[in-house]
Coordinates of C-alpha atoms in Angstrom, one line a residue:
M56 CA -9.4 -39.0 5.8
S57 CA -5.9 -39.5 4.4
D58 CA -7.0 -42.6 2.2
H59 CA -8.8 -39.8 0.1
C60 CA -5.4 -37.5 0.1
A61 CA -4.7 -38.1 -3.5
P62 CA -0.9 -37.3 -4.4
T63 CA -2.3 -34.0 -6.7
F64 CA -4.5 -32.9 -4.4
D65 CA -1.9 -33.1 -1.6
Q66 CA 0.3 -31.3 -3.4
L67 CA -2.3 -28.5 -4.3
A68 CA -3.2 -28.3 -0.7
K69 CA 0.3 -27.9 0.5
S70 CA 1.2 -25.3 -2.0
L71 CA -2.3 -23.4 -0.2
G72 CA -1.0 -23.7 3.2
F73 CA -3.2 -26.6 4.8
S74 CA -2.8 -30.2 5.0
C75 CA -4.9 -32.8 3.3
Q76 CA -4.4 -35.3 5.9
Q77 CA -5.6 -32.8 8.5
A78 CA -8.8 -31.6 6.5
G79 CA -11.6 -31.6 9.0
G80 CA -14.4 -34.1 8.1
L81 CA -18.0 -33.8 6.4
V82 CA -18.2 -30.2 7.8
E83 CA -15.3 -28.1 9.5
F84 CA -15.4 -24.5 11.0
R85 CA -12.8 -22.0 11.0
N86 CA -12.3 -18.5 12.3
P87 CA -13.0 -16.0 9.4
F88 CA -10.3 -13.7 10.6
G89 CA -7.7 -16.7 10.5
L90 CA -8.2 -17.6 6.7
E91 CA -5.2 -16.8 4.1
N92 CA -5.9 -13.2 3.8
W93 CA -9.1 -11.0 4.2
T94 CA -10.6 -11.5 0.7
L95 CA -11.7 -14.9 1.5
P96 CA -14.4 -14.2 4.1
V97 CA -15.4 -11.0 2.2
L98 CA -15.9 -13.5 -1.0
E99 CA -17.8 -15.7 1.3
C100 CA -20.3 -13.2 2.6
T101 CA -21.1 -11.6 -1.0
V102 CA -21.5 -15.0 -2.4
I103 CA -23.5 -16.6 0.5
L104 CA -25.9 -14.0 1.3
G105 CA -26.7 -13.6 -2.6
A106 CA -27.4 -17.4 -2.6
I107 CA -29.7 -16.8 0.9
L108 CA -31.7 -13.9 -0.9
A109 CA -32.1 -15.8 -4.1
L110 CA -33.5 -18.4 -2.2
V111 CA -36.1 -16.0 -0.3
L112 CA -36.9 -14.2 -3.5
A113 CA -37.9 -18.0 -5.2
I114 CA -39.8 -18.5 -2.0
V115 CA -41.8 -15.4 -2.4
R116 CA -42.3 -15.8 -6.2
L117 CA -43.5 -19.4 -5.5
R118 CA -46.2 -18.0 -3.2
R119 CA -47.0 -16.1 -6.0
G120 CA -47.5 -18.7 -8.1
D121 CA -44.3 -18.7 -9.9
P122 CA -42.0 -21.8 -9.5
T123 CA -39.2 -20.7 -11.7
N124 CA -36.5 -19.0 -9.4
L125 CA -37.2 -22.0 -6.8
V126 CA -36.5 -24.8 -9.7
L127 CA -33.7 -22.5 -11.0
W128 CA -32.1 -22.3 -7.6
F129 CA -32.3 -26.2 -6.4
G130 CA -31.8 -27.5 -10.0
A131 CA -28.6 -25.3 -9.8
T132 CA -27.7 -27.1 -6.5
A133 CA -28.8 -30.5 -7.9
Y134 CA -26.2 -29.8 -10.6
L135 CA -23.2 -29.0 -8.2
F136 CA -23.8 -32.0 -6.2
I137 CA -23.7 -34.4 -9.4
I138 CA -20.8 -32.7 -10.8
E139 CA -18.5 -31.7 -8.1
P140 CA -18.1 -34.8 -5.9
P141 CA -16.5 -37.0 -8.6
L142 CA -13.8 -34.4 -9.1
Y143 CA -13.2 -34.2 -5.5
F144 CA -12.8 -38.0 -5.1
P145 CA -12.1 -39.6 -8.6
A146 CA -10.8 -42.6 -6.6
A147 CA -14.0 -43.3 -4.9
F148 CA -16.1 -42.8 -8.1
G149 CA -13.9 -45.2 -10.0
I150 CA -12.9 -42.8 -12.3
S151 CA -9.1 -42.1 -11.2
G152 CA -7.6 -43.8 -14.1
H153 CA -9.2 -41.2 -16.4
V154 CA -9.7 -38.3 -14.2
D155 CA -7.4 -36.6 -11.8
T156 CA -7.5 -34.1 -9.3
M157 CA -8.2 -30.9 -11.3
F158 CA -8.0 -28.2 -8.7
A159 CA -8.2 -27.5 -5.0
H160 CA -10.0 -25.0 -2.8
N161 CA -8.7 -23.2 -0.1
V162 CA -9.8 -23.7 3.3
F163 CA -12.8 -21.2 4.3
T164 CA -14.8 -20.6 7.2
V165 CA -17.3 -23.4 6.4
D166 CA -15.8 -26.2 4.4
F167 CA -17.5 -29.6 3.6
L168 CA -16.1 -32.9 2.4
W169 CA -12.5 -32.7 4.3
G170 CA -11.6 -29.6 2.9
R171 CA -12.9 -30.2 -0.8
L172 CA -15.9 -27.9 -0.8
P173 CA -16.4 -24.8 0.9
L174 CA -20.0 -23.6 1.5
Y175 CA -19.4 -20.4 -1.0
I176 CA -19.0 -23.0 -3.8
V177 CA -22.2 -24.5 -2.5
A178 CA -24.0 -21.2 -2.8
I179 CA -22.2 -19.9 -5.9
Y180 CA -24.2 -22.1 -8.4
P181 CA -28.0 -21.0 -7.4
F182 CA -26.8 -17.5 -6.8
M183 CA -24.9 -16.7 -10.2
A184 CA -27.4 -18.9 -12.3
T185 CA -30.2 -16.7 -10.5
V186 CA -28.5 -13.3 -11.5
A187 CA -27.6 -14.5 -15.1
Y188 CA -31.3 -16.0 -15.5
E189 CA -33.3 -13.2 -14.0
I190 CA -31.4 -10.5 -16.2
V191 CA -32.2 -12.4 -19.1
R192 CA -35.8 -12.7 -18.0
M193 CA -36.1 -9.2 -17.2
L194 CA -35.2 -8.4 -20.7
G195 CA -37.9 -10.6 -22.2
V196 CA -35.4 -12.8 -24.0
F197 CA -37.3 -15.9 -23.1
K198 CA -40.8 -14.8 -24.1
Q199 CA -39.5 -13.2 -27.0
Y200 CA -37.1 -15.9 -28.9
G201 CA -37.7 -19.0 -26.6
A202 CA -35.9 -21.4 -24.6
F203 CA -32.7 -22.1 -26.8
V204 CA -32.1 -18.4 -27.4
G205 CA -32.8 -17.3 -23.8
A206 CA -30.4 -19.9 -22.4
V207 CA -27.8 -18.7 -25.0
C208 CA -27.9 -15.4 -23.2
V209 CA -28.1 -16.9 -19.9
G210 CA -24.9 -18.4 -20.8
F211 CA -23.3 -15.1 -21.9
V212 CA -24.5 -13.2 -18.9
H213 CA -23.1 -15.7 -16.6
H214 CA -20.0 -15.9 -18.2
A215 CA -19.5 -12.3 -17.8
F216 CA -20.0 -12.4 -14.0
Y217 CA -18.1 -15.5 -13.4
E218 CA -15.0 -14.8 -15.3
I219 CA -14.6 -11.5 -13.1
F220 CA -14.4 -13.9 -10.4
D221 CA -12.6 -16.8 -12.0
H222 CA -9.4 -14.7 -13.3
L223 CA -9.0 -13.4 -9.8
G224 CA -9.0 -16.6 -7.6
P225 CA -5.7 -18.1 -8.2
Q226 CA -4.0 -14.9 -7.4
L227 CA -5.9 -14.4 -4.4
R228 CA -5.3 -17.9 -3.3
W229 CA -9.1 -18.6 -3.3
W230 CA -8.0 -22.1 -5.1
E231 CA -5.4 -23.4 -7.2
W232 CA -5.6 -25.4 -10.7
S233 CA -3.5 -28.5 -11.5
T234 CA -0.9 -27.1 -14.2
E235 CA -0.4 -30.8 -15.5
N236 CA -3.7 -32.1 -15.8
S237 CA -4.5 -32.7 -19.5
L238 CA -8.3 -31.8 -18.8
N239 CA -7.4 -28.2 -17.9
Q240 CA -5.5 -27.5 -21.2
P241 CA -5.3 -25.2 -22.8
F242 CA -4.6 -22.4 -20.2
F243 CA -5.8 -18.9 -20.7
D244 CA -3.4 -17.2 -18.4
S245 CA -4.3 -18.4 -14.9
V246 CA -7.3 -20.2 -15.6
P247 CA -8.1 -23.3 -17.9
L248 CA -10.0 -22.6 -21.1
P249 CA -12.0 -25.5 -20.6
S250 CA -13.2 -23.7 -17.0
V251 CA -14.0 -20.3 -19.1
V252 CA -15.9 -21.7 -21.4
V253 CA -17.8 -24.9 -19.9
F254 CA -18.2 -24.0 -16.3
A255 CA -18.7 -20.2 -17.0
A256 CA -21.0 -20.3 -20.1
L257 CA -22.0 -23.9 -21.3
W258 CA -23.3 -25.3 -17.9
P259 CA -25.7 -22.2 -17.2
M260 CA -27.1 -22.1 -20.7
S261 CA -27.7 -26.0 -20.2
L262 CA -29.4 -25.3 -16.8
A263 CA -31.6 -22.4 -18.3
F264 CA -32.7 -24.7 -21.0
C265 CA -33.9 -27.0 -18.9
V266 CA -35.4 -24.3 -16.3
Y267 CA -37.2 -22.8 -19.0
W268 CA -38.3 -25.9 -20.9
F269 CA -39.7 -27.9 -17.5
A270 CA -40.9 -24.7 -15.7
G271 CA -40.4 -21.5 -17.0
R272 CA -42.8 -21.7 -19.9
H273 CA -45.5 -23.4 -18.1
A274 CA -45.3 -20.6 -15.5
D275 CA -45.5 -17.7 -17.7
R276 CA -48.9 -19.2 -19.1
G277 CA -50.1 -19.4 -15.4
R278 CA -49.8 -23.3 -14.6
S279 CA -49.2 -24.2 -11.5
F280 CA -47.8 -27.2 -10.1
T281 CA -48.0 -29.6 -7.3
G282 CA -45.0 -30.2 -4.8
L283 CA -44.2 -33.5 -6.6
Q284 CA -44.3 -32.5 -9.7
L285 CA -41.7 -29.6 -8.7
V286 CA -39.4 -32.2 -7.0
W287 CA -39.3 -34.2 -10.2
R288 CA -38.7 -31.6 -12.5
T289 CA -36.0 -30.2 -10.1
I290 CA -34.1 -33.5 -10.1
V291 CA -34.6 -33.9 -13.9
I292 CA -33.1 -30.2 -14.8
G293 CA -30.1 -31.3 -12.5
L294 CA -29.6 -34.5 -14.4
L295 CA -30.4 -33.0 -17.7
A296 CA -28.1 -29.8 -17.3
S297 CA -25.3 -32.3 -16.1
L298 CA -25.8 -34.0 -19.4
G299 CA -25.8 -31.0 -21.5
T300 CA -22.5 -29.8 -20.0
F301 CA -21.0 -32.9 -21.4
I302 CA -22.7 -32.7 -24.6
L303 CA -22.1 -29.0 -25.8
P304 CA -18.4 -29.1 -25.5
V305 CA -18.1 -32.4 -27.3
P306 CA -16.3 -31.0 -30.4
A307 CA -13.5 -29.5 -28.5
T308 CA -13.1 -32.4 -26.0
I309 CA -12.9 -34.5 -28.6
A310 CA -10.4 -32.3 -30.5
G311 CA -8.0 -31.6 -27.4
S312 CA -7.6 -35.5 -26.5
F313 CA -5.7 -35.4 -29.9
S314 CA -4.4 -31.9 -29.9
T315 CA -4.3 -29.1 -27.3
T316 CA -4.4 -26.3 -29.8
A317 CA -7.0 -27.6 -31.8
G318 CA -9.0 -28.3 -28.4
G319 CA -8.6 -24.8 -27.6
F320 CA -9.5 -23.1 -31.0
L321 CA -12.8 -25.2 -30.8
Y322 CA -13.4 -24.1 -27.1
A323 CA -12.8 -20.3 -28.3
A324 CA -15.1 -20.8 -31.2
E325 CA -17.9 -22.0 -29.2
L326 CA -17.5 -19.2 -27.1
I327 CA -17.3 -16.6 -29.5
I328 CA -20.5 -17.8 -31.3
L329 CA -22.6 -17.9 -28.0
S330 CA -21.2 -14.4 -27.5
V331 CA -22.2 -13.0 -30.5
V332 CA -25.5 -14.7 -30.6
A333 CA -26.0 -13.0 -27.4
A334 CA -24.7 -9.9 -27.6
T335 CA -26.7 -9.2 -30.5
V336 CA -29.9 -10.7 -29.4
L337 CA -29.7 -8.6 -25.9
F338 CA -29.0 -5.2 -27.7
R339 CA -32.0 -6.1 -29.9
Q340 CA -34.4 -7.0 -27.2
W341 CA -33.1 -4.0 -24.8
Q342 CA -33.8 -1.6 -27.8
R343 CA -37.4 -3.5 -28.3
L344 CA -38.4 -2.7 -24.7
R345 CA -37.2 0.7 -24.8
Q346 CA -39.5 1.4 -27.7
A347 CA -42.6 -0.3 -26.3
P348 CA -45.5 1.5 -25.0
A349 CA -45.3 3.2 -21.6
D350 CA -47.9 0.9 -20.3
T351 CA -46.5 -2.4 -21.4
A352 CA -46.2 -4.7 -18.5
H353 CA -42.5 -6.2 -18.0
Y354 CA -41.2 -8.8 -15.8
T355 CA -38.8 -6.7 -13.3
N356 CA -36.8 -8.0 -10.1
N357 CA -35.2 -5.3 -7.9
L358 CA -33.4 -7.6 -5.8
I359 CA -31.1 -9.0 -8.4
R360 CA -30.7 -5.5 -10.2
Y361 CA -29.5 -4.0 -6.7
Y362 CA -27.4 -7.0 -5.8
S363 CA -26.1 -7.7 -9.2
A364 CA -24.6 -4.1 -9.1
A365 CA -23.4 -4.7 -5.4
Y366 CA -21.7 -7.7 -6.7
L367 CA -19.9 -5.9 -9.0
A368 CA -18.8 -3.2 -6.9
V369 CA -17.3 -5.9 -4.5
F370 CA -15.3 -7.3 -7.0
A371 CA -14.2 -4.0 -8.3
L372 CA -12.9 -3.1 -4.9
L373 CA -11.2 -6.8 -4.8
W374 CA -9.4 -6.4 -8.2
A375 CA -8.4 -2.9 -7.2
T376 CA -6.7 -4.2 -4.0
A377 CA -4.9 -7.2 -6.1
L378 CA -3.5 -4.5 -8.9
P379 CA -0.5 -3.7 -7.3
D380 CA 0.9 -7.4 -7.3
F381 CA -0.8 -7.9 -10.2
F382 CA 1.4 -5.1 -12.0
N383 CA 4.6 -6.3 -10.2
A384 CA 4.0 -9.9 -11.3
V385 CA 7.1 -11.5 -13.5
D386 CA 6.5 -13.9 -16.0
G387 CA 2.8 -14.3 -14.9
K388 CA 3.4 -14.8 -11.6
T389 CA 3.4 -12.3 -8.3
S390 CA 6.1 -12.2 -5.7
N391 CA 4.4 -14.9 -3.9
G392 CA 4.3 -17.1 -6.6
D393 CA 0.5 -16.8 -7.6
P394 CA -0.5 -16.8 -11.2
I395 CA -2.5 -14.0 -12.2
G396 CA -5.5 -13.8 -14.7
N397 CA -6.1 -11.8 -17.7
L398 CA -6.8 -8.2 -16.7
W399 CA -8.4 -7.1 -20.3
Y400 CA -10.7 -10.1 -20.5
T401 CA -11.6 -9.3 -17.1
L402 CA -12.4 -5.7 -18.0
A403 CA -14.3 -6.6 -21.0
C404 CA -16.4 -9.1 -18.7
F405 CA -16.8 -6.1 -16.4
A406 CA -18.2 -3.9 -19.4
V407 CA -20.6 -6.8 -20.3
A408 CA -21.9 -7.4 -16.8
I409 CA -22.5 -3.5 -16.0
L410 CA -24.2 -3.1 -19.3
C411 CA -26.8 -5.9 -18.7
V412 CA -27.3 -4.4 -15.2
I413 CA -27.7 -0.9 -16.6
A414 CA -30.0 -2.3 -19.0
T415 CA -32.7 -4.0 -16.5
F416 CA -32.7 -0.4 -14.9
T417 CA -33.3 1.5 -18.2
V418 CA -36.7 -0.3 -18.7
Q419 CA -37.8 0.1 -14.9
H420 CA -40.0 3.0 -15.7
K421 CA -42.0 0.7 -18.4
A422 CA -42.6 -1.9 -15.6
T423 CA -45.9 -2.5 -13.9
R424 CA -47.3 -4.5 -11.2
T425 CA -51.0 -5.3 -12.9
T426 CA -49.9 -9.1 -13.3
P427 CA -48.8 -11.2 -10.2
A428 CA -46.3 -13.0 -12.0
L429 CA -44.7 -9.8 -13.1
A430 CA -44.9 -8.2 -9.5
T431 CA -41.6 -6.4 -8.3
V432 CA -39.6 -8.0 -5.3

């Protein structure tokens, strides 16, 4: 599909080692052992398996009368298909005069849309959204503080898990950013700061708010939904979450159009405020659960607890194998010319993610199965 090979995407594709003109079609399959390096199929397996398990969890929970996970899973997927295609094909959507290609994914075992959309990217949206939402839900934040504060905490937890992945991808050639695109400015080492804030924290915050408002709070009260009600709520959640992604960073977006420095300052300020609020709330809520009577019922989710720990273990291994090239990098690039992320920031995200997972385990002994909606999976 050479007519969709914009010059920027073509350049990024070549630097990643594949040809835009020869990139598949609507769907393309490749030998997983013939990819750029061994980390690509490991990444695929980890994320896709996580998404499948999250979907199974959602179906099980739906049968028990709680549609929240299913709405979350498909709401995140709806968000993906609203947001991503215009970024891949700005000319086809009539926005090429305002939006140039921002990044290009490398080719993976399964790709869609002429090499633009790997299957694992489709999976990572519902997978990470489920991990973050369920961790916050297990700590009782939504029930104690409501939709907005709960959503802030989801954004914070999602950010920690996502940035572990985000700061490693460019070095291992999972994707490449366009360094000349003004929408990617300023960069935080190998990652655009707008991505660090908007796609790692603000979009899951927007999604979580919509999911809890349209489904979660009603399910907690025992309300049931028809199939049609779930469908329209899921579609609305995807649309409103997309809208929220544009609204939440508006101050930084406007400032960035005049000054990259000012835009970067406001992006960082938004993330810092979100992080301070969320960290305080999560710690206090964890303390509250620890001090609750032993017979108090708490929502639990064994699948997410254990798989989130497995995710962190896999990424600890991936980071460990990448460290030799990382430490030998010169001027922020490895000997292969690949940009490196920020190790200290990644370690901080690892610490937050690990603490969040530990928090869900340390209230496990207080959980009970007396209520169907609280049943452990």
